[in-house]
XYZ file of C-alpha atoms in Angstrom:
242
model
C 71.877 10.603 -72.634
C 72.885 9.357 -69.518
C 69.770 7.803 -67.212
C 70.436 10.598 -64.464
C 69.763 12.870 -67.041
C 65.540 11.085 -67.254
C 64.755 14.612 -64.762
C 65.564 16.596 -67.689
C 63.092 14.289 -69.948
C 60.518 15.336 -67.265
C 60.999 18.593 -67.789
C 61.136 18.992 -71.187
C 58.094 16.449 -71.859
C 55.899 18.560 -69.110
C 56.648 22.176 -71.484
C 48.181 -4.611 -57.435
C 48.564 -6.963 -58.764
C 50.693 -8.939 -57.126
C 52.704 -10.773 -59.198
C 54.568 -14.181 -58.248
C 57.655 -14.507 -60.646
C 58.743 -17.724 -60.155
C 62.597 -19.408 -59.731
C 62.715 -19.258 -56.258
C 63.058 -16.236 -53.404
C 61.157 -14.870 -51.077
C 57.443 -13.687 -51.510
C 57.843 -9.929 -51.859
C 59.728 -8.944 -48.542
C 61.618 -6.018 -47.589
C 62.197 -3.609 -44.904
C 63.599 -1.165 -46.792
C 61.852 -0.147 -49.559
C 58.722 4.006 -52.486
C 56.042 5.452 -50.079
C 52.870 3.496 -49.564
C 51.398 5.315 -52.479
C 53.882 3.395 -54.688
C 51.209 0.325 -54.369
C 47.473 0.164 -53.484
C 48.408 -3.647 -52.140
C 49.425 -3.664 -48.342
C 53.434 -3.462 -47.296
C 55.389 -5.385 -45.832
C 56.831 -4.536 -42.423
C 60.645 -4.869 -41.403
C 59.682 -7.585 -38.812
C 57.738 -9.815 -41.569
C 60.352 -9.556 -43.943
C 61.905 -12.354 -45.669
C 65.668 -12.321 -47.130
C 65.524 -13.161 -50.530
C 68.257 -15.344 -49.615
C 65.816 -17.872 -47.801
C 66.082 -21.273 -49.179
C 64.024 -22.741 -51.702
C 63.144 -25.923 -53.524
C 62.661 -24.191 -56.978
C 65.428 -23.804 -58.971
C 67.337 -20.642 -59.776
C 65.781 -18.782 -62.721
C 67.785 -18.290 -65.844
C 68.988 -14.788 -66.922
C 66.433 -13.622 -69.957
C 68.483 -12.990 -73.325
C 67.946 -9.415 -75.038
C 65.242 -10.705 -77.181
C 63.480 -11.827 -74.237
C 63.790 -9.045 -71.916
C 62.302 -6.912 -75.359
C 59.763 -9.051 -75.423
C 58.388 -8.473 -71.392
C 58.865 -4.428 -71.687
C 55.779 -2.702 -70.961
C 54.365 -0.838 -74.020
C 52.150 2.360 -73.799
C 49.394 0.108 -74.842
C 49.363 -1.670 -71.607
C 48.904 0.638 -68.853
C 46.563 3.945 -69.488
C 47.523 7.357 -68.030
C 51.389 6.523 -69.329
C 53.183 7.421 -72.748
C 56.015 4.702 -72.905
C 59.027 5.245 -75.317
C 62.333 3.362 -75.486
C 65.127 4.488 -73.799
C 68.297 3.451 -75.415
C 70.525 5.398 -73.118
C 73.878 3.122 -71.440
C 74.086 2.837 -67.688
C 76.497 5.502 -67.187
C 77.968 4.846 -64.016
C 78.000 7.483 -60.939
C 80.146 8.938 -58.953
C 82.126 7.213 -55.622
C 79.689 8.017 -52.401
C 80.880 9.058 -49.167
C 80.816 6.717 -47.024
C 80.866 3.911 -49.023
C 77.978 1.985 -47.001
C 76.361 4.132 -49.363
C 77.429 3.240 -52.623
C 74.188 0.759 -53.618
C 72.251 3.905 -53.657
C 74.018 6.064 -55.729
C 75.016 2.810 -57.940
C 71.258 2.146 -58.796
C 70.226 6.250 -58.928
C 72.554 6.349 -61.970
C 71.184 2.305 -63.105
C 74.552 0.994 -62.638
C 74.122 -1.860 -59.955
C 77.242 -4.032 -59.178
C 77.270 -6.584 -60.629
C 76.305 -5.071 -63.662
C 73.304 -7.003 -65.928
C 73.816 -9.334 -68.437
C 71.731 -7.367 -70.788
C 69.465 -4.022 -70.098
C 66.797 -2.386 -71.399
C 65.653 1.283 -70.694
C 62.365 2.303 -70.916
C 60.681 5.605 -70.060
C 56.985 6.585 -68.913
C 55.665 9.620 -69.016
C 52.680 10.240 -66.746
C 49.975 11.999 -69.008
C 47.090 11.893 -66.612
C 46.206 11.749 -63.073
C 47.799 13.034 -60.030
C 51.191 11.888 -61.470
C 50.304 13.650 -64.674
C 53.964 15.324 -65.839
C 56.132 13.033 -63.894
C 58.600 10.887 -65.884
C 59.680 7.230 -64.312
C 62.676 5.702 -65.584
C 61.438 1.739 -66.110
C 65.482 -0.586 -66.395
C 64.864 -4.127 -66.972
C 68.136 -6.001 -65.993
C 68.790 -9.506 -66.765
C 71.289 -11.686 -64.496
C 71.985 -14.716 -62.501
C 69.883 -15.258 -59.640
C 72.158 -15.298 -56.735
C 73.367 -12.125 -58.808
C 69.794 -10.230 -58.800
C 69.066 -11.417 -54.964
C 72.273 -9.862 -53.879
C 71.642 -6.455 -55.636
C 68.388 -6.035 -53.275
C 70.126 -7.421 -50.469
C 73.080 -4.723 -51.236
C 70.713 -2.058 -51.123
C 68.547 -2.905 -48.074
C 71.960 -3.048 -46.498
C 72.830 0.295 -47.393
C 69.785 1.709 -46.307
C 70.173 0.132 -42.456
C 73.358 2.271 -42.638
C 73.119 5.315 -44.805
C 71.050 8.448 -44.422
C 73.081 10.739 -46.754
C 76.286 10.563 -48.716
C 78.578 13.129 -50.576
C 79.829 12.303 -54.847
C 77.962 11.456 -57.618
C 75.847 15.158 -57.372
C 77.221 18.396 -56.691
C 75.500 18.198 -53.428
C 75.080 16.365 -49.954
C 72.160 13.903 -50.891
C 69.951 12.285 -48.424
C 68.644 8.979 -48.108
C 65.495 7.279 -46.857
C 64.561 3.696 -46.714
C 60.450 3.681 -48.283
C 57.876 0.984 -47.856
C 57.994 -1.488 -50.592
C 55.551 -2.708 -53.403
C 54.160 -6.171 -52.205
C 55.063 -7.628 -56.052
C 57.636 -9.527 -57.400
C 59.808 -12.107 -55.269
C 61.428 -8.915 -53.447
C 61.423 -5.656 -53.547
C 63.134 -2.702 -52.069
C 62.113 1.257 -51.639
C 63.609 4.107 -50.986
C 64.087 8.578 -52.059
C 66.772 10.302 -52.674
C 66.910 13.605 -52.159
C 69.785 16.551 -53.187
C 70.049 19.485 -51.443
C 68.122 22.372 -53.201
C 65.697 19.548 -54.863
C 62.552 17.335 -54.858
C 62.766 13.823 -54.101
C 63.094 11.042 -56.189
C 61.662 7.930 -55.761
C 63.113 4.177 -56.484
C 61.335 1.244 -56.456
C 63.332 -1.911 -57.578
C 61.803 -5.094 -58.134
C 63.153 -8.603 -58.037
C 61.273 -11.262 -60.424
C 62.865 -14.420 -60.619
C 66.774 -13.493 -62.198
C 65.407 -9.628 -63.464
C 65.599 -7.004 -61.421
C 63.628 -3.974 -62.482
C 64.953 0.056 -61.343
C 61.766 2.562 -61.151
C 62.890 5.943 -60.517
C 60.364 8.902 -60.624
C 61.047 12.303 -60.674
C 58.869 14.758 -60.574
C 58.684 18.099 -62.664
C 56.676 20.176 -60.715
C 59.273 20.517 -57.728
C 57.153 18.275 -54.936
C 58.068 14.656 -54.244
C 57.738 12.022 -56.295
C 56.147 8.804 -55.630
C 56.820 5.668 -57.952
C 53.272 5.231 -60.011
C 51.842 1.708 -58.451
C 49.926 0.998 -61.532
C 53.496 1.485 -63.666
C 54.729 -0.745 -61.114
C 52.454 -3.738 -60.955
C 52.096 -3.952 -64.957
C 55.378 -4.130 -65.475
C 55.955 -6.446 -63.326
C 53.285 -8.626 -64.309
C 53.926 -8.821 -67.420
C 57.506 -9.894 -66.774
C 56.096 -11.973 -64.765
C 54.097 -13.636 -67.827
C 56.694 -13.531 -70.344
């Protein structure tokens, strides 16, 4: 099942921490990145961002190995309010956006950044309580270099300076806007997407050291989603841990 196909999940299922990763970047900076509901820790503003290409004295993290991306995966044991599941679906690629200044977006809506990962894992949460209760948020752990991982969130704050809605990849005109992002992980980045005729999504994606993590939440109730902070900030530090 392709991952653009994780609304569907929603449907059918619905019948801060914040975490330093290590191996060099930035301390969570962004000016592009889900809505301040995403996180209950403060956000960082476009003029107190910090590249994640800013130099460093650590040394580059190391991509993790399958075994080792397995091994930091949140489990539904380890965050309440969330039934986690595997999900072993391949990146499936999306469609070519028009403009291109666009194409990050629609690359990481469909989890298939360029470069592509090393290795990936898909996991996905379903909210079972709470405000968020029936929502489903697609959790993809990607492993790669680190100059790699910094230049997918530099790719799509990029794209989000210049795009605010792009034709291919849906059968509609979808919009984009740039969100304000988690203050976890070395860097982060936020933003919705929104088809014509639809509800939001959300995306929240998460550098930690040479991983990059994708959360995308939609929402099966038809109103806008908003990327679960808690999901968020125990995923991330456990990653962090691992």
């Amino acid at each position: 099942m392709p991952i653009r196909q994780v609304k569907l999940a929603a449907f059918l299922f619905t019948a801060v921490l914040v975490a330093g990763c290590g191996g060099g970047g930035s301390d969570g900076g962004s000016d592009a990145s889900a809505s301040p509901s995403a996180s209950p820790s403060p956000s960082v503003s476009a003029s107190d961002s910090t590249p994640s290409s800013a130099p460093t004295s650590e040394a580059p993290a190391d991509p993790l190995d399958s075994a080792q991306l397995k091994s930091a995966a949140l489990s539904s044991t380890e965050v309440s309010g969330f039934q986690i599941a595997d999900f072993p679906a391949k990146p499936a690629g999306g469609g070519t956006a028009r403009p291109a200044a666009c194409q990050p977006l629609e690359n990481m809506r469909t989890a298939s950044p360029k470069p592509a990962p090393k290795q990936f894992l898909g996991l996905l949460a379903y909210a079972t309580s709470g405000s968020q209760a029936g929502s489903a948020t697609t959790i993809g752990l990607m492993a790669y270099d680190q100059p790699a991982a910094e230049g997918v969130l530099d790719g799509l704050r990029a794209a989000l300076k210049k795009c605010t809605a792009y034709e291919g990849g849906v059968p509609a005109r979808t919009t984009a806007k740039a969100a304000t992002a988690p203050d976890t992980g070395d860097d982060a980045v936020a933003f919705d997407l929104q088809t014509r005729g639809d509800s939001s999504d959300a995306f929240v994606v998460v550098r930690c050291g040479a991983t990059v993590v994708l959360f995308y939440t939609a929402n099966g109730t038809g109103s806008s989603a908003e990327v679960p902070g808690e999901l968020v900030s125990a995923q991330i530090t456990k990653l962090a841990q691992s």
